[in-house]
């Protein structure tokens, strides 16, 4: 019987895992410096949470959710994104009682039933951050600045920050009508999904990935021309702060994002090196979502980074050393093997990475393994060493050698 992983999912193992660790470490450092604390939510949630927040006419809810009925008859969905669960957690646990803004980050797998292709998986990982309780455009700018710093710290270049404002419930209806007017004469040529979206949610047409729809939206009215006074002011302030912080950006008035809960600021970070799936992070404001979930009025903003795409980018622009054993202990004969095991056990107590050779293998093949593992030091233990109480060590990087008493090995290696 041969097994393989399901379509659209993937395993992560060395050496790639070290790139994942690096990204996760940088995220934790950079996000912590802006006061974001980690939060973990379950992978499964009530289906309702996603339908109501992401929106019934979005691709995610219409086509992409992994939903099932459990033995208790509950409708359950594997989370397709992280924001709705974090908002659910924030409201359910009354986290709004803490001083605001409250800032959280998360990382973990998301699930969407999409057509697998480069940069698009059915289980993929996101690192995301959410800030609750501040409507000030300053926080929008802080968040973009944090993202920029994060990418810079990972050594990435050539990233584009695209920003937009999609207004609020006051200005959106006018824009919706303007879009309907614009698409009215083109409706026959829209894809079947967009024909439905035309009635229910014409903004969604702007997010359609079908080629003909992409052509048909050419010349569509810009949401930024329909912003109410307050949304305009918010957007202008946000953009002026981006300038203050030297964050290069482009305003993309057609970027509406694929989730209905967004209000005002939306943004995407793209990279040319990624090909057609070029968005590596995306986010926006969602000032009404906490209220929709039964919490107090709480403006909020967040983003999510696509880990697989980011791993591809980081791997393409930096070669990091992968971890290697500090010590390889090769053994000759059974007594040497016992003594090597004892020393390894000591060193591992202080978290020194020790690999053991096995005396069943020739010394030559043990040393070959030490080399392949890029071990920093090699020790050889046989009857002679045990008798004299002294060991020969060799540093593989420069070939230097020396001798050391067995009793001093513990202090010798870090
Ligand atoms: P896209 O336009 O690429 O479909 P999206 O608007 O669906 O992205 P979001 O829901 O905002 O994406 O998710 C944020 C990020 O997560 C994306 O920018 C991307 O890097 C990553 N992402 C989204 N869907 C997938 C997927 N199926 N496989 C891998 N990464 C993904
Ligand atoms: Mg998508």
PDB file of C-alpha atoms in Angstrom, residues 77-312:
ATOM      1  CA  UNK A  77     -15.673  24.695   9.043  1.00  0.00           C
ATOM      2  CA  UNK A  78     -11.887  24.389   8.969  1.00  0.00           C
ATOM      3  CA  UNK A  79     -10.845  28.015   9.244  1.00  0.00           C
ATOM      4  CA  UNK A  80     -10.183  29.580   5.826  1.00  0.00           C
ATOM      5  CA  UNK A  81      -8.665  32.689   7.424  1.00  0.00           C
ATOM      6  CA  UNK A  82      -7.679  34.011  10.829  1.00  0.00           C
ATOM      7  CA  UNK A  83      -9.504  37.270  11.415  1.00  0.00           C
ATOM      8  CA  UNK A  84     -13.016  35.980  12.081  1.00  0.00           C
ATOM      9  CA  UNK A  85     -11.797  33.478  14.727  1.00  0.00           C
ATOM     10  CA  UNK A  86      -9.710  36.173  16.429  1.00  0.00           C
ATOM     11  CA  UNK A  87     -12.719  38.515  16.522  1.00  0.00           C
ATOM     12  CA  UNK A  88     -14.865  35.687  17.897  1.00  0.00           C
ATOM     13  CA  UNK A  89     -12.245  35.090  20.605  1.00  0.00           C
ATOM     14  CA  UNK A  90     -11.933  38.812  21.365  1.00  0.00           C
ATOM     15  CA  UNK A  91     -15.674  39.217  21.855  1.00  0.00           C
ATOM     16  CA  UNK A  92     -16.331  35.901  23.612  1.00  0.00           C
ATOM     17  CA  UNK A  93     -13.574  36.501  26.167  1.00  0.00           C
ATOM     18  CA  UNK A  94     -14.433  40.189  26.692  1.00  0.00           C
ATOM     19  CA  UNK A  95     -10.903  41.184  25.736  1.00  0.00           C
ATOM     20  CA  UNK A  96     -12.344  44.640  24.970  1.00  0.00           C
ATOM     21  CA  UNK A  97     -12.354  45.244  28.737  1.00  0.00           C
ATOM     22  CA  UNK A  98      -8.563  45.512  28.615  1.00  0.00           C
ATOM     23  CA  UNK A  99      -7.014  48.883  27.743  1.00  0.00           C
ATOM     24  CA  UNK A 100      -7.161  49.492  24.001  1.00  0.00           C
ATOM     25  CA  UNK A 101      -5.746  49.163  21.479  1.00  0.00           C
ATOM     26  CA  UNK A 102      -5.373  45.438  22.070  1.00  0.00           C
ATOM     27  CA  UNK A 103      -2.961  43.920  19.582  1.00  0.00           C
ATOM     28  CA  UNK A 104      -2.579  40.264  18.712  1.00  0.00           C
ATOM     29  CA  UNK A 105      -0.712  38.097  16.253  1.00  0.00           C
ATOM     30  CA  UNK A 106      -1.331  34.491  15.267  1.00  0.00           C
ATOM     31  CA  UNK A 107       0.172  31.877  13.020  1.00  0.00           C
ATOM     32  CA  UNK A 108      -1.139  28.590  11.778  1.00  0.00           C
ATOM     33  CA  UNK A 109      -2.745  26.612   8.996  1.00  0.00           C
ATOM     34  CA  UNK A 110      -5.740  27.815   6.967  1.00  0.00           C
ATOM     35  CA  UNK A 111      -7.871  25.696   4.631  1.00  0.00           C
ATOM     36  CA  UNK A 112      -9.425  26.609   1.308  1.00  0.00           C
ATOM     37  CA  UNK A 113     -10.656  24.277  -1.381  1.00  0.00           C
ATOM     38  CA  UNK A 114      -8.924  26.016  -4.286  1.00  0.00           C
ATOM     39  CA  UNK A 115      -7.360  24.747  -7.480  1.00  0.00           C
ATOM     40  CA  UNK A 116      -3.818  23.851  -6.391  1.00  0.00           C
ATOM     41  CA  UNK A 117      -1.057  25.626  -8.319  1.00  0.00           C
ATOM     42  CA  UNK A 118       2.191  27.417  -7.597  1.00  0.00           C
ATOM     43  CA  UNK A 119       1.664  29.566  -4.507  1.00  0.00           C
ATOM     44  CA  UNK A 120      -1.851  28.256  -3.946  1.00  0.00           C
ATOM     45  CA  UNK A 121      -2.576  25.363  -1.620  1.00  0.00           C
ATOM     46  CA  UNK A 122      -5.554  23.825   0.126  1.00  0.00           C
ATOM     47  CA  UNK A 123      -3.806  23.889   3.465  1.00  0.00           C
ATOM     48  CA  UNK A 124      -1.544  26.898   3.729  1.00  0.00           C
ATOM     49  CA  UNK A 125      -0.097  28.845   6.622  1.00  0.00           C
ATOM     50  CA  UNK A 126      -0.588  32.447   7.552  1.00  0.00           C
ATOM     51  CA  UNK A 127       0.965  34.730  10.095  1.00  0.00           C
ATOM     52  CA  UNK A 128      -1.448  37.518  10.861  1.00  0.00           C
ATOM     53  CA  UNK A 129      -1.892  40.444  13.203  1.00  0.00           C
ATOM     54  CA  UNK A 130      -4.965  42.301  14.403  1.00  0.00           C
ATOM     55  CA  UNK A 131      -5.342  45.531  16.344  1.00  0.00           C
ATOM     56  CA  UNK A 132      -8.588  46.334  18.151  1.00  0.00           C
ATOM     57  CA  UNK A 133      -9.883  49.596  19.508  1.00  0.00           C
ATOM     58  CA  UNK A 134      -8.105  52.263  17.470  1.00  0.00           C
ATOM     59  CA  UNK A 135      -9.683  53.931  14.442  1.00  0.00           C
ATOM     60  CA  UNK A 136      -6.895  56.469  14.092  1.00  0.00           C
ATOM     61  CA  UNK A 137      -5.120  56.345  10.695  1.00  0.00           C
ATOM     62  CA  UNK A 138      -1.876  56.364  12.673  1.00  0.00           C
ATOM     63  CA  UNK A 139      -2.389  52.708  13.537  1.00  0.00           C
ATOM     64  CA  UNK A 140      -2.924  51.891   9.843  1.00  0.00           C
ATOM     65  CA  UNK A 141       0.445  53.487   9.113  1.00  0.00           C
ATOM     66  CA  UNK A 142       2.095  51.762  12.079  1.00  0.00           C
ATOM     67  CA  UNK A 143       0.887  48.419  10.772  1.00  0.00           C
ATOM     68  CA  UNK A 144       2.281  48.999   7.298  1.00  0.00           C
ATOM     69  CA  UNK A 145       5.525  50.177   8.788  1.00  0.00           C
ATOM     70  CA  UNK A 146       5.682  47.032  10.905  1.00  0.00           C
ATOM     71  CA  UNK A 147       5.134  44.901   7.808  1.00  0.00           C
ATOM     72  CA  UNK A 148       7.828  46.770   5.920  1.00  0.00           C
ATOM     73  CA  UNK A 149      10.282  46.295   8.766  1.00  0.00           C
ATOM     74  CA  UNK A 150       9.392  42.611   8.937  1.00  0.00           C
ATOM     75  CA  UNK A 151      10.120  42.087   5.234  1.00  0.00           C
ATOM     76  CA  UNK A 152      13.306  44.136   5.442  1.00  0.00           C
ATOM     77  CA  UNK A 153      14.524  42.118   8.413  1.00  0.00           C
ATOM     78  CA  UNK A 154      14.065  39.001   6.275  1.00  0.00           C
ATOM     79  CA  UNK A 155      16.276  40.583   3.618  1.00  0.00           C
ATOM     80  CA  UNK A 156      13.517  40.984   1.025  1.00  0.00           C
ATOM     81  CA  UNK A 157      13.552  43.632  -1.644  1.00  0.00           C
ATOM     82  CA  UNK A 158      11.337  44.578  -4.556  1.00  0.00           C
ATOM     83  CA  UNK A 159       8.098  44.557  -2.598  1.00  0.00           C
ATOM     84  CA  UNK A 160       5.222  46.825  -3.562  1.00  0.00           C
ATOM     85  CA  UNK A 161       2.742  48.208  -1.085  1.00  0.00           C
ATOM     86  CA  UNK A 162      -0.631  48.898  -2.659  1.00  0.00           C
ATOM     87  CA  UNK A 163      -3.203  50.779  -0.641  1.00  0.00           C
ATOM     88  CA  UNK A 164      -6.784  51.847  -1.065  1.00  0.00           C
ATOM     89  CA  UNK A 165      -9.834  52.920   0.896  1.00  0.00           C
ATOM     90  CA  UNK A 166     -13.122  51.189   0.236  1.00  0.00           C
ATOM     91  CA  UNK A 167     -15.148  53.596   2.369  1.00  0.00           C
ATOM     92  CA  UNK A 168     -17.765  52.803   4.968  1.00  0.00           C
ATOM     93  CA  UNK A 169     -21.445  51.869   5.055  1.00  0.00           C
ATOM     94  CA  UNK A 170     -22.250  55.538   4.399  1.00  0.00           C
ATOM     95  CA  UNK A 171     -20.334  55.905   1.146  1.00  0.00           C
ATOM     96  CA  UNK A 172     -20.508  52.301  -0.105  1.00  0.00           C
ATOM     97  CA  UNK A 173     -24.150  52.369  -1.378  1.00  0.00           C
ATOM     98  CA  UNK A 174     -23.424  55.215  -3.823  1.00  0.00           C
ATOM     99  CA  UNK A 175     -20.380  53.407  -5.098  1.00  0.00           C
ATOM    100  CA  UNK A 176     -22.325  50.172  -5.439  1.00  0.00           C
ATOM    101  CA  UNK A 177     -24.898  51.961  -7.583  1.00  0.00           C
ATOM    102  CA  UNK A 178     -22.202  53.539  -9.720  1.00  0.00           C
ATOM    103  CA  UNK A 179     -20.666  50.097 -10.288  1.00  0.00           C
ATOM    104  CA  UNK A 180     -24.042  48.630 -11.254  1.00  0.00           C
ATOM    105  CA  UNK A 181     -24.517  51.462 -13.748  1.00  0.00           C
ATOM    106  CA  UNK A 182     -21.067  50.807 -15.163  1.00  0.00           C
ATOM    107  CA  UNK A 183     -21.513  47.045 -15.525  1.00  0.00           C
ATOM    108  CA  UNK A 184     -25.152  47.242 -16.702  1.00  0.00           C
ATOM    109  CA  UNK A 185     -24.120  47.313 -20.371  1.00  0.00           C
ATOM    110  CA  UNK A 186     -21.539  44.539 -19.882  1.00  0.00           C
ATOM    111  CA  UNK A 187     -23.526  42.125 -17.806  1.00  0.00           C
ATOM    112  CA  UNK A 188     -23.949  39.559 -20.598  1.00  0.00           C
ATOM    113  CA  UNK A 189     -20.212  39.170 -20.901  1.00  0.00           C
ATOM    114  CA  UNK A 190     -19.518  38.745 -17.153  1.00  0.00           C
ATOM    115  CA  UNK A 191     -18.765  35.249 -15.830  1.00  0.00           C
ATOM    116  CA  UNK A 192     -21.714  33.408 -14.240  1.00  0.00           C
ATOM    117  CA  UNK A 193     -20.438  34.225 -10.730  1.00  0.00           C
ATOM    118  CA  UNK A 194     -20.172  37.915 -11.530  1.00  0.00           C
ATOM    119  CA  UNK A 195     -23.676  37.921 -13.011  1.00  0.00           C
ATOM    120  CA  UNK A 196     -24.891  36.917  -9.557  1.00  0.00           C
ATOM    121  CA  UNK A 197     -22.505  39.329  -7.871  1.00  0.00           C
ATOM    122  CA  UNK A 198     -23.905  42.146 -10.024  1.00  0.00           C
ATOM    123  CA  UNK A 199     -27.154  42.042  -8.080  1.00  0.00           C
ATOM    124  CA  UNK A 200     -25.958  40.998  -4.661  1.00  0.00           C
ATOM    125  CA  UNK A 201     -22.536  42.581  -4.298  1.00  0.00           C
ATOM    126  CA  UNK A 202     -21.092  44.346  -7.365  1.00  0.00           C
ATOM    127  CA  UNK A 203     -17.830  45.221  -5.545  1.00  0.00           C
ATOM    128  CA  UNK A 204     -16.952  41.555  -5.788  1.00  0.00           C
ATOM    129  CA  UNK A 205     -16.743  41.852  -9.590  1.00  0.00           C
ATOM    130  CA  UNK A 206     -13.611  43.956  -9.139  1.00  0.00           C
ATOM    131  CA  UNK A 207     -11.964  41.048  -7.314  1.00  0.00           C
ATOM    132  CA  UNK A 208     -12.856  38.426  -9.954  1.00  0.00           C
ATOM    133  CA  UNK A 209      -9.860  36.537 -11.357  1.00  0.00           C
ATOM    134  CA  UNK A 210     -11.551  35.477 -14.632  1.00  0.00           C
ATOM    135  CA  UNK A 211      -9.754  37.070 -17.617  1.00  0.00           C
ATOM    136  CA  UNK A 212     -12.857  38.472 -19.329  1.00  0.00           C
ATOM    137  CA  UNK A 213     -14.045  40.055 -16.084  1.00  0.00           C
ATOM    138  CA  UNK A 214     -10.607  41.576 -15.560  1.00  0.00           C
ATOM    139  CA  UNK A 215     -10.931  43.183 -19.015  1.00  0.00           C
ATOM    140  CA  UNK A 216     -14.509  44.266 -18.441  1.00  0.00           C
ATOM    141  CA  UNK A 217     -13.657  46.151 -15.254  1.00  0.00           C
ATOM    142  CA  UNK A 218     -11.318  48.421 -17.225  1.00  0.00           C
ATOM    143  CA  UNK A 219     -12.561  51.964 -16.710  1.00  0.00           C
ATOM    144  CA  UNK A 220     -14.854  51.118 -13.774  1.00  0.00           C
ATOM    145  CA  UNK A 221     -15.516  53.976 -11.366  1.00  0.00           C
ATOM    146  CA  UNK A 222     -13.029  54.327  -8.521  1.00  0.00           C
ATOM    147  CA  UNK A 223     -14.212  53.842  -4.966  1.00  0.00           C
ATOM    148  CA  UNK A 224     -11.916  56.668  -3.870  1.00  0.00           C
ATOM    149  CA  UNK A 225     -14.093  59.106  -5.853  1.00  0.00           C
ATOM    150  CA  UNK A 226     -17.080  58.151  -3.696  1.00  0.00           C
ATOM    151  CA  UNK A 227     -15.617  58.441  -0.203  1.00  0.00           C
ATOM    152  CA  UNK A 228     -17.606  60.429   2.352  1.00  0.00           C
ATOM    153  CA  UNK A 229     -15.876  63.321   4.107  1.00  0.00           C
ATOM    154  CA  UNK A 230     -14.703  61.260   7.087  1.00  0.00           C
ATOM    155  CA  UNK A 231     -13.402  58.370   4.987  1.00  0.00           C
ATOM    156  CA  UNK A 232     -11.613  60.829   2.702  1.00  0.00           C
ATOM    157  CA  UNK A 233      -9.963  62.502   5.681  1.00  0.00           C
ATOM    158  CA  UNK A 234      -8.954  59.133   7.124  1.00  0.00           C
ATOM    159  CA  UNK A 235      -7.442  57.986   3.846  1.00  0.00           C
ATOM    160  CA  UNK A 236      -5.573  61.252   3.237  1.00  0.00           C
ATOM    161  CA  UNK A 237      -4.139  61.158   6.752  1.00  0.00           C
ATOM    162  CA  UNK A 238      -3.099  57.529   6.299  1.00  0.00           C
ATOM    163  CA  UNK A 239      -1.345  58.266   3.012  1.00  0.00           C
ATOM    164  CA  UNK A 240       0.440  61.300   4.440  1.00  0.00           C
ATOM    165  CA  UNK A 241       1.737  59.157   7.326  1.00  0.00           C
ATOM    166  CA  UNK A 242       3.037  56.585   4.840  1.00  0.00           C
ATOM    167  CA  UNK A 243       5.044  59.395   3.292  1.00  0.00           C
ATOM    168  CA  UNK A 244       6.286  60.513   6.696  1.00  0.00           C
ATOM    169  CA  UNK A 245       7.502  56.970   7.392  1.00  0.00           C
ATOM    170  CA  UNK A 246       9.085  56.568   3.938  1.00  0.00           C
ATOM    171  CA  UNK A 247       6.903  53.662   3.000  1.00  0.00           C
ATOM    172  CA  UNK A 248       6.834  53.549  -0.799  1.00  0.00           C
ATOM    173  CA  UNK A 249       3.279  52.815  -1.869  1.00  0.00           C
ATOM    174  CA  UNK A 250       0.897  52.980  -4.799  1.00  0.00           C
ATOM    175  CA  UNK A 251      -2.786  53.762  -4.552  1.00  0.00           C
ATOM    176  CA  UNK A 252      -4.741  51.033  -6.316  1.00  0.00           C
ATOM    177  CA  UNK A 253      -8.360  52.229  -6.466  1.00  0.00           C
ATOM    178  CA  UNK A 254      -9.582  48.851  -7.758  1.00  0.00           C
ATOM    179  CA  UNK A 255      -8.309  46.836  -4.829  1.00  0.00           C
ATOM    180  CA  UNK A 256     -11.408  45.800  -2.881  1.00  0.00           C
ATOM    181  CA  UNK A 257     -10.083  42.555  -1.344  1.00  0.00           C
ATOM    182  CA  UNK A 258     -11.907  39.244  -1.272  1.00  0.00           C
ATOM    183  CA  UNK A 259     -13.652  39.555   2.062  1.00  0.00           C
ATOM    184  CA  UNK A 260     -16.768  41.580   2.783  1.00  0.00           C
ATOM    185  CA  UNK A 261     -15.881  42.761   6.258  1.00  0.00           C
ATOM    186  CA  UNK A 262     -13.385  45.400   5.168  1.00  0.00           C
ATOM    187  CA  UNK A 263     -14.039  49.121   5.646  1.00  0.00           C
ATOM    188  CA  UNK A 264     -11.829  52.061   4.736  1.00  0.00           C
ATOM    189  CA  UNK A 265      -8.137  51.082   4.487  1.00  0.00           C
ATOM    190  CA  UNK A 266      -7.212  48.008   2.455  1.00  0.00           C
ATOM    191  CA  UNK A 267      -3.718  47.032   1.400  1.00  0.00           C
ATOM    192  CA  UNK A 268      -1.729  44.342  -0.319  1.00  0.00           C
ATOM    193  CA  UNK A 269       1.966  43.601  -0.450  1.00  0.00           C
ATOM    194  CA  UNK A 270       3.054  42.062  -3.739  1.00  0.00           C
ATOM    195  CA  UNK A 271       6.345  40.865  -5.155  1.00  0.00           C
ATOM    196  CA  UNK A 272       7.141  40.514  -8.851  1.00  0.00           C
ATOM    197  CA  UNK A 273       9.351  37.472  -8.222  1.00  0.00           C
ATOM    198  CA  UNK A 274       6.328  35.392  -7.279  1.00  0.00           C
ATOM    199  CA  UNK A 275       4.733  35.102 -10.722  1.00  0.00           C
ATOM    200  CA  UNK A 276       0.979  35.241 -10.980  1.00  0.00           C
ATOM    201  CA  UNK A 277       0.203  34.497  -7.305  1.00  0.00           C
ATOM    202  CA  UNK A 278       2.162  37.553  -6.317  1.00  0.00           C
ATOM    203  CA  UNK A 279       0.420  38.742  -3.141  1.00  0.00           C
ATOM    204  CA  UNK A 280       2.480  37.883  -0.098  1.00  0.00           C
ATOM    205  CA  UNK A 281       0.439  39.781   2.490  1.00  0.00           C
ATOM    206  CA  UNK A 282      -2.890  41.541   2.583  1.00  0.00           C
ATOM    207  CA  UNK A 283      -5.201  43.194   5.014  1.00  0.00           C
ATOM    208  CA  UNK A 284      -7.374  46.082   5.918  1.00  0.00           C
ATOM    209  CA  UNK A 285      -9.654  47.766   8.366  1.00  0.00           C
ATOM    210  CA  UNK A 286     -12.831  46.113   9.608  1.00  0.00           C
ATOM    211  CA  UNK A 287     -14.468  48.688  11.839  1.00  0.00           C
ATOM    212  CA  UNK A 288     -17.879  46.976  12.104  1.00  0.00           C
ATOM    213  CA  UNK A 289     -16.935  43.339  12.570  1.00  0.00           C
ATOM    214  CA  UNK A 290     -16.593  43.335  16.367  1.00  0.00           C
ATOM    215  CA  UNK A 291     -20.069  44.852  16.649  1.00  0.00           C
ATOM    216  CA  UNK A 292     -21.452  42.323  14.158  1.00  0.00           C
ATOM    217  CA  UNK A 293     -20.087  39.614  16.450  1.00  0.00           C
ATOM    218  CA  UNK A 294     -21.954  41.102  19.431  1.00  0.00           C
ATOM    219  CA  UNK A 295     -19.129  43.182  20.921  1.00  0.00           C
ATOM    220  CA  UNK A 296     -19.037  46.932  21.585  1.00  0.00           C
ATOM    221  CA  UNK A 297     -18.253  49.321  18.707  1.00  0.00           C
ATOM    222  CA  UNK A 298     -14.549  48.652  18.122  1.00  0.00           C
ATOM    223  CA  UNK A 299     -12.599  49.852  15.101  1.00  0.00           C
ATOM    224  CA  UNK A 300     -10.026  47.275  14.065  1.00  0.00           C
ATOM    225  CA  UNK A 301      -7.404  46.540  11.442  1.00  0.00           C
ATOM    226  CA  UNK A 302      -5.242  43.565  10.547  1.00  0.00           C
ATOM    227  CA  UNK A 303      -3.363  41.636   7.909  1.00  0.00           C
ATOM    228  CA  UNK A 304      -2.277  38.143   7.001  1.00  0.00           C
ATOM    229  CA  UNK A 305       0.970  37.002   5.423  1.00  0.00           C
ATOM    230  CA  UNK A 306       1.027  33.931   3.180  1.00  0.00           C
ATOM    231  CA  UNK A 307       3.833  31.775   4.591  1.00  0.00           C
ATOM    232  CA  UNK A 308       4.451  29.502   1.601  1.00  0.00           C
ATOM    233  CA  UNK A 309       4.912  32.446  -0.745  1.00  0.00           C
ATOM    234  CA  UNK A 310       7.127  34.176   1.797  1.00  0.00           C
ATOM    235  CA  UNK A 311       9.249  31.044   2.281  1.00  0.00           C
ATOM    236  CA  UNK A 312       9.797  30.954  -1.496  1.00  0.00           C
TER     237      UNK A 312
END
